[in-house]
PDB file of C-alpha atoms and ligand atoms in Angstrom:
ATOM      1  CA  UNK A  13       0.000   0.000   0.000  1.00  0.00           C
ATOM      2  CA  UNK A  14       1.444   3.347  -1.028  1.00  0.00           C
ATOM      3  CA  UNK A  15       1.880   5.892   1.723  1.00  0.00           C
ATOM      4  CA  UNK A  16       0.911   9.497   1.280  1.00  0.00           C
ATOM      5  CA  UNK A  17       3.166  12.127   2.746  1.00  0.00           C
ATOM      6  CA  UNK A  18       2.395  15.812   3.132  1.00  0.00           C
ATOM      7  CA  UNK A  19       4.271  18.309   0.984  1.00  0.00           C
ATOM      8  CA  UNK A  20       6.028  19.544   4.109  1.00  0.00           C
ATOM      9  CA  UNK A  21       7.279  16.070   5.032  1.00  0.00           C
ATOM     10  CA  UNK A  22       8.633  15.612   1.514  1.00  0.00           C
ATOM     11  CA  UNK A  23      10.242  19.049   1.598  1.00  0.00           C
ATOM     12  CA  UNK A  24      12.017  18.407   4.924  1.00  0.00           C
ATOM     13  CA  UNK A  25      13.056  14.967   3.716  1.00  0.00           C
ATOM     14  CA  UNK A  26      14.606  16.409   0.546  1.00  0.00           C
ATOM     15  CA  UNK A  27      16.129  19.478   2.222  1.00  0.00           C
ATOM     16  CA  UNK A  28      16.613  18.651   5.875  1.00  0.00           C
ATOM     17  CA  UNK A  29      17.504  21.671   8.033  1.00  0.00           C
ATOM     18  CA  UNK A  30      20.376  21.722  10.506  1.00  0.00           C
ATOM     19  CA  UNK A  31      22.083  18.517   9.421  1.00  0.00           C
ATOM     20  CA  UNK A  32      25.556  17.890  10.797  1.00  0.00           C
ATOM     21  CA  UNK A  33      27.522  17.964  13.982  1.00  0.00           C
ATOM     22  CA  UNK A  34      28.297  20.761  16.454  1.00  0.00           C
ATOM     23  CA  UNK A  35      31.866  20.576  17.678  1.00  0.00           C
ATOM     24  CA  UNK A  36      31.130  22.939  20.571  1.00  0.00           C
ATOM     25  CA  UNK A  37      27.836  21.353  21.601  1.00  0.00           C
ATOM     26  CA  UNK A  38      27.113  21.329  25.321  1.00  0.00           C
ATOM     27  CA  UNK A  39      24.299  18.827  25.064  1.00  0.00           C
ATOM     28  CA  UNK A  40      24.416  15.680  22.946  1.00  0.00           C
ATOM     29  CA  UNK A  41      21.867  12.909  22.789  1.00  0.00           C
ATOM     30  CA  UNK A  42      21.668   9.724  20.813  1.00  0.00           C
ATOM     31  CA  UNK A  43      18.661   7.478  20.597  1.00  0.00           C
ATOM     32  CA  UNK A  44      17.771   4.457  18.537  1.00  0.00           C
ATOM     33  CA  UNK A  45      14.814   2.320  17.720  1.00  0.00           C
ATOM     34  CA  UNK A  46      15.692  -1.291  18.393  1.00  0.00           C
ATOM     35  CA  UNK A  47      13.041  -2.571  16.006  1.00  0.00           C
ATOM     36  CA  UNK A  48      13.863  -0.672  12.811  1.00  0.00           C
ATOM     37  CA  UNK A  49      17.494   0.011  13.748  1.00  0.00           C
ATOM     38  CA  UNK A  50      17.282   3.740  13.023  1.00  0.00           C
ATOM     39  CA  UNK A  51      19.550   6.050  14.988  1.00  0.00           C
ATOM     40  CA  UNK A  52      19.301   9.777  15.675  1.00  0.00           C
ATOM     41  CA  UNK A  53      21.936  12.001  17.193  1.00  0.00           C
ATOM     42  CA  UNK A  54      21.151  15.540  18.340  1.00  0.00           C
ATOM     43  CA  UNK A  55      23.636  18.303  19.226  1.00  0.00           C
ATOM     44  CA  UNK A  56      22.664  21.416  21.189  1.00  0.00           C
ATOM     45  CA  UNK A  57      24.585  24.569  21.876  1.00  0.00           C
ATOM     46  CA  UNK A  58      22.938  26.341  24.770  1.00  0.00           C
ATOM     47  CA  UNK A  59      23.929  29.792  25.936  1.00  0.00           C
ATOM     48  CA  UNK A  60      22.226  31.732  28.715  1.00  0.00           C
ATOM     49  CA  UNK A  61      19.389  29.216  28.690  1.00  0.00           C
ATOM     50  CA  UNK A  62      18.694  29.657  24.965  1.00  0.00           C
ATOM     51  CA  UNK A  63      19.299  27.010  22.301  1.00  0.00           C
ATOM     52  CA  UNK A  64      21.587  29.033  20.077  1.00  0.00           C
ATOM     53  CA  UNK A  65      22.311  26.249  17.651  1.00  0.00           C
ATOM     54  CA  UNK A  66      21.197  22.709  16.995  1.00  0.00           C
ATOM     55  CA  UNK A  67      22.272  20.055  14.534  1.00  0.00           C
ATOM     56  CA  UNK A  68      21.373  16.444  13.972  1.00  0.00           C
ATOM     57  CA  UNK A  69      22.421  13.305  12.192  1.00  0.00           C
ATOM     58  CA  UNK A  70      19.861  10.658  11.435  1.00  0.00           C
ATOM     59  CA  UNK A  71      20.550   7.253  10.024  1.00  0.00           C
ATOM     60  CA  UNK A  72      17.045   6.256   9.283  1.00  0.00           C
ATOM     61  CA  UNK A  73      13.930   6.429   7.222  1.00  0.00           C
ATOM     62  CA  UNK A  74      12.568   9.486   5.418  1.00  0.00           C
ATOM     63  CA  UNK A  75      10.118  10.250   8.214  1.00  0.00           C
ATOM     64  CA  UNK A  76      12.902  10.091  10.792  1.00  0.00           C
ATOM     65  CA  UNK A  77      14.860  12.634   8.740  1.00  0.00           C
ATOM     66  CA  UNK A  78      11.847  14.914   8.219  1.00  0.00           C
ATOM     67  CA  UNK A  79      10.811  14.788  11.889  1.00  0.00           C
ATOM     68  CA  UNK A  80      14.295  15.450  13.215  1.00  0.00           C
ATOM     69  CA  UNK A  81      14.654  18.347  10.773  1.00  0.00           C
ATOM     70  CA  UNK A  82      11.360  19.855  11.935  1.00  0.00           C
ATOM     71  CA  UNK A  83      12.218  19.224  15.599  1.00  0.00           C
ATOM     72  CA  UNK A  84      15.437  21.250  15.223  1.00  0.00           C
ATOM     73  CA  UNK A  85      13.489  24.072  13.558  1.00  0.00           C
ATOM     74  CA  UNK A  86      10.993  24.124  16.425  1.00  0.00           C
ATOM     75  CA  UNK A  87      13.601  24.372  19.188  1.00  0.00           C
ATOM     76  CA  UNK A  88      16.259  26.568  17.568  1.00  0.00           C
ATOM     77  CA  UNK A  89      16.410  29.966  19.269  1.00  0.00           C
ATOM     78  CA  UNK A  90      14.038  28.799  22.025  1.00  0.00           C
ATOM     79  CA  UNK A  91      14.636  28.700  25.779  1.00  0.00           C
ATOM     80  CA  UNK A  92      15.570  25.225  27.042  1.00  0.00           C
ATOM     81  CA  UNK A  93      12.394  25.247  29.145  1.00  0.00           C
ATOM     82  CA  UNK A  94      10.302  25.469  25.963  1.00  0.00           C
ATOM     83  CA  UNK A  95      12.305  22.749  24.204  1.00  0.00           C
ATOM     84  CA  UNK A  96      11.581  20.479  27.155  1.00  0.00           C
ATOM     85  CA  UNK A  97       7.903  20.712  26.279  1.00  0.00           C
ATOM     86  CA  UNK A  98       8.416  19.604  22.668  1.00  0.00           C
ATOM     87  CA  UNK A  99       6.227  16.635  21.852  1.00  0.00           C
ATOM     88  CA  UNK A 100       6.248  14.304  18.873  1.00  0.00           C
ATOM     89  CA  UNK A 101       2.642  15.411  18.332  1.00  0.00           C
ATOM     90  CA  UNK A 102       3.761  19.032  17.842  1.00  0.00           C
ATOM     91  CA  UNK A 103       6.411  17.869  15.358  1.00  0.00           C
ATOM     92  CA  UNK A 104       3.854  15.813  13.422  1.00  0.00           C
ATOM     93  CA  UNK A 105       1.405  18.732  13.372  1.00  0.00           C
ATOM     94  CA  UNK A 106       4.071  21.134  12.134  1.00  0.00           C
ATOM     95  CA  UNK A 107       4.756  18.696   9.295  1.00  0.00           C
ATOM     96  CA  UNK A 108       1.108  18.550   8.300  1.00  0.00           C
ATOM     97  CA  UNK A 109       0.695  14.987   9.570  1.00  0.00           C
ATOM     98  CA  UNK A 110       2.333  11.600   9.090  1.00  0.00           C
ATOM     99  CA  UNK A 111       0.898   8.228   8.111  1.00  0.00           C
ATOM    100  CA  UNK A 112      -0.016   6.282  11.299  1.00  0.00           C
ATOM    101  CA  UNK A 113       2.674   3.654  10.689  1.00  0.00           C
ATOM    102  CA  UNK A 114       5.272   6.434  10.740  1.00  0.00           C
ATOM    103  CA  UNK A 115       4.289   8.122  13.992  1.00  0.00           C
ATOM    104  CA  UNK A 116       6.949   6.159  15.865  1.00  0.00           C
ATOM    105  CA  UNK A 117       9.613   7.941  13.793  1.00  0.00           C
ATOM    106  CA  UNK A 118       8.477  11.244  15.299  1.00  0.00           C
ATOM    107  CA  UNK A 119       8.774   9.697  18.762  1.00  0.00           C
ATOM    108  CA  UNK A 120      12.435   9.116  17.996  1.00  0.00           C
ATOM    109  CA  UNK A 121      12.840  12.850  17.183  1.00  0.00           C
ATOM    110  CA  UNK A 122      11.271  13.861  20.500  1.00  0.00           C
ATOM    111  CA  UNK A 123      13.465  11.383  22.363  1.00  0.00           C
ATOM    112  CA  UNK A 124      16.615  12.693  20.663  1.00  0.00           C
ATOM    113  CA  UNK A 125      15.843  16.273  21.754  1.00  0.00           C
ATOM    114  CA  UNK A 126      15.093  15.125  25.309  1.00  0.00           C
ATOM    115  CA  UNK A 127      18.272  13.022  25.460  1.00  0.00           C
ATOM    116  CA  UNK A 128      20.373  16.022  24.364  1.00  0.00           C
ATOM    117  CA  UNK A 129      18.657  18.235  26.949  1.00  0.00           C
ATOM    118  CA  UNK A 130      19.272  15.618  29.639  1.00  0.00           C
ATOM    119  CA  UNK A 131      22.976  15.635  28.745  1.00  0.00           C
ATOM    120  CA  UNK A 132      22.972  19.452  28.872  1.00  0.00           C
ATOM    121  CA  UNK A 133      21.484  19.524  32.391  1.00  0.00           C
ATOM    122  CA  UNK A 134      23.893  16.836  33.589  1.00  0.00           C
ATOM    123  CA  UNK A 135      26.924  18.717  32.211  1.00  0.00           C
ATOM    124  CA  UNK A 136      25.755  21.855  33.985  1.00  0.00           C
ATOM    125  CA  UNK A 137      25.458  19.910  37.241  1.00  0.00           C
ATOM    126  CA  UNK A 138      21.774  20.788  37.347  1.00  0.00           C
ATOM    127  CA  UNK A 139      18.943  18.459  38.323  1.00  0.00           C
ATOM    128  CA  UNK A 140      17.513  16.751  35.250  1.00  0.00           C
ATOM    129  CA  UNK A 141      13.878  17.831  34.706  1.00  0.00           C
ATOM    130  CA  UNK A 142      11.484  14.928  34.569  1.00  0.00           C
ATOM    131  CA  UNK A 143      10.422  15.884  31.014  1.00  0.00           C
ATOM    132  CA  UNK A 144      13.837  14.592  29.878  1.00  0.00           C
ATOM    133  CA  UNK A 145      13.236  11.188  31.335  1.00  0.00           C
ATOM    134  CA  UNK A 146      11.291   9.752  28.434  1.00  0.00           C
ATOM    135  CA  UNK A 147       9.983   6.366  29.357  1.00  0.00           C
ATOM    136  CA  UNK A 148      11.254   3.409  27.436  1.00  0.00           C
ATOM    137  CA  UNK A 149       8.404   2.127  25.370  1.00  0.00           C
ATOM    138  CA  UNK A 150       7.741   0.041  22.357  1.00  0.00           C
ATOM    139  CA  UNK A 151       6.962   2.589  19.666  1.00  0.00           C
ATOM    140  CA  UNK A 152       5.864  -0.112  17.302  1.00  0.00           C
ATOM    141  CA  UNK A 153       3.150  -1.419  19.546  1.00  0.00           C
ATOM    142  CA  UNK A 154      -0.073  -1.082  17.654  1.00  0.00           C
ATOM    143  CA  UNK A 155       1.378   1.108  14.924  1.00  0.00           C
ATOM    144  CA  UNK A 156       0.966  -1.554  12.269  1.00  0.00           C
ATOM    145  CA  UNK A 157       4.522  -1.035  11.048  1.00  0.00           C
ATOM    146  CA  UNK A 158       5.814  -4.056   9.203  1.00  0.00           C
ATOM    147  CA  UNK A 159       9.411  -3.467  10.275  1.00  0.00           C
TER     148      UNK A 159
HETATM  149 FE1  FES B  26      12.627   3.697  12.011  1.00  0.00          FE
HETATM  150 FE2  FES B  26      11.167   5.524  10.858  1.00  0.00          FE
HETATM  151  S1  FES B  26      12.419   5.740  12.588  1.00  0.00           S
HETATM  152  S2  FES B  26      11.212   3.424  10.402  1.00  0.00           S
END
């Protein structure tokens, strides 16, 4: 069955924003999906509580690339407190939707941001906010993904 992607998903897949690595990152997070094997790495450069720069590398499907691209766009220039509230739902909405079997890819994008924020708080010697502690869950449960 062919999947239909929004124009925005296709656009972010073809021209992902903020791809790469930040040498001077002060928050780095890496997450993976054990089922499909996709991996996402997120780099944050935070100054005075603001995410000044963000980059990512994703070894994964088109939706993983599009969602991580959009996630970086949503948090760039924002206070860390706002980035903590980023949800995969907000990323999916900003992309104009995703096919149900691809929602788990957006979960990976949210987890990558949270993992990088967790690393940032730990490096600062600050208590890690509970929003960073994303529960381990099986993203594929009930999503109908054939992977
Ligand atoms: Fe693995 Fe999309 S993140 S299939």
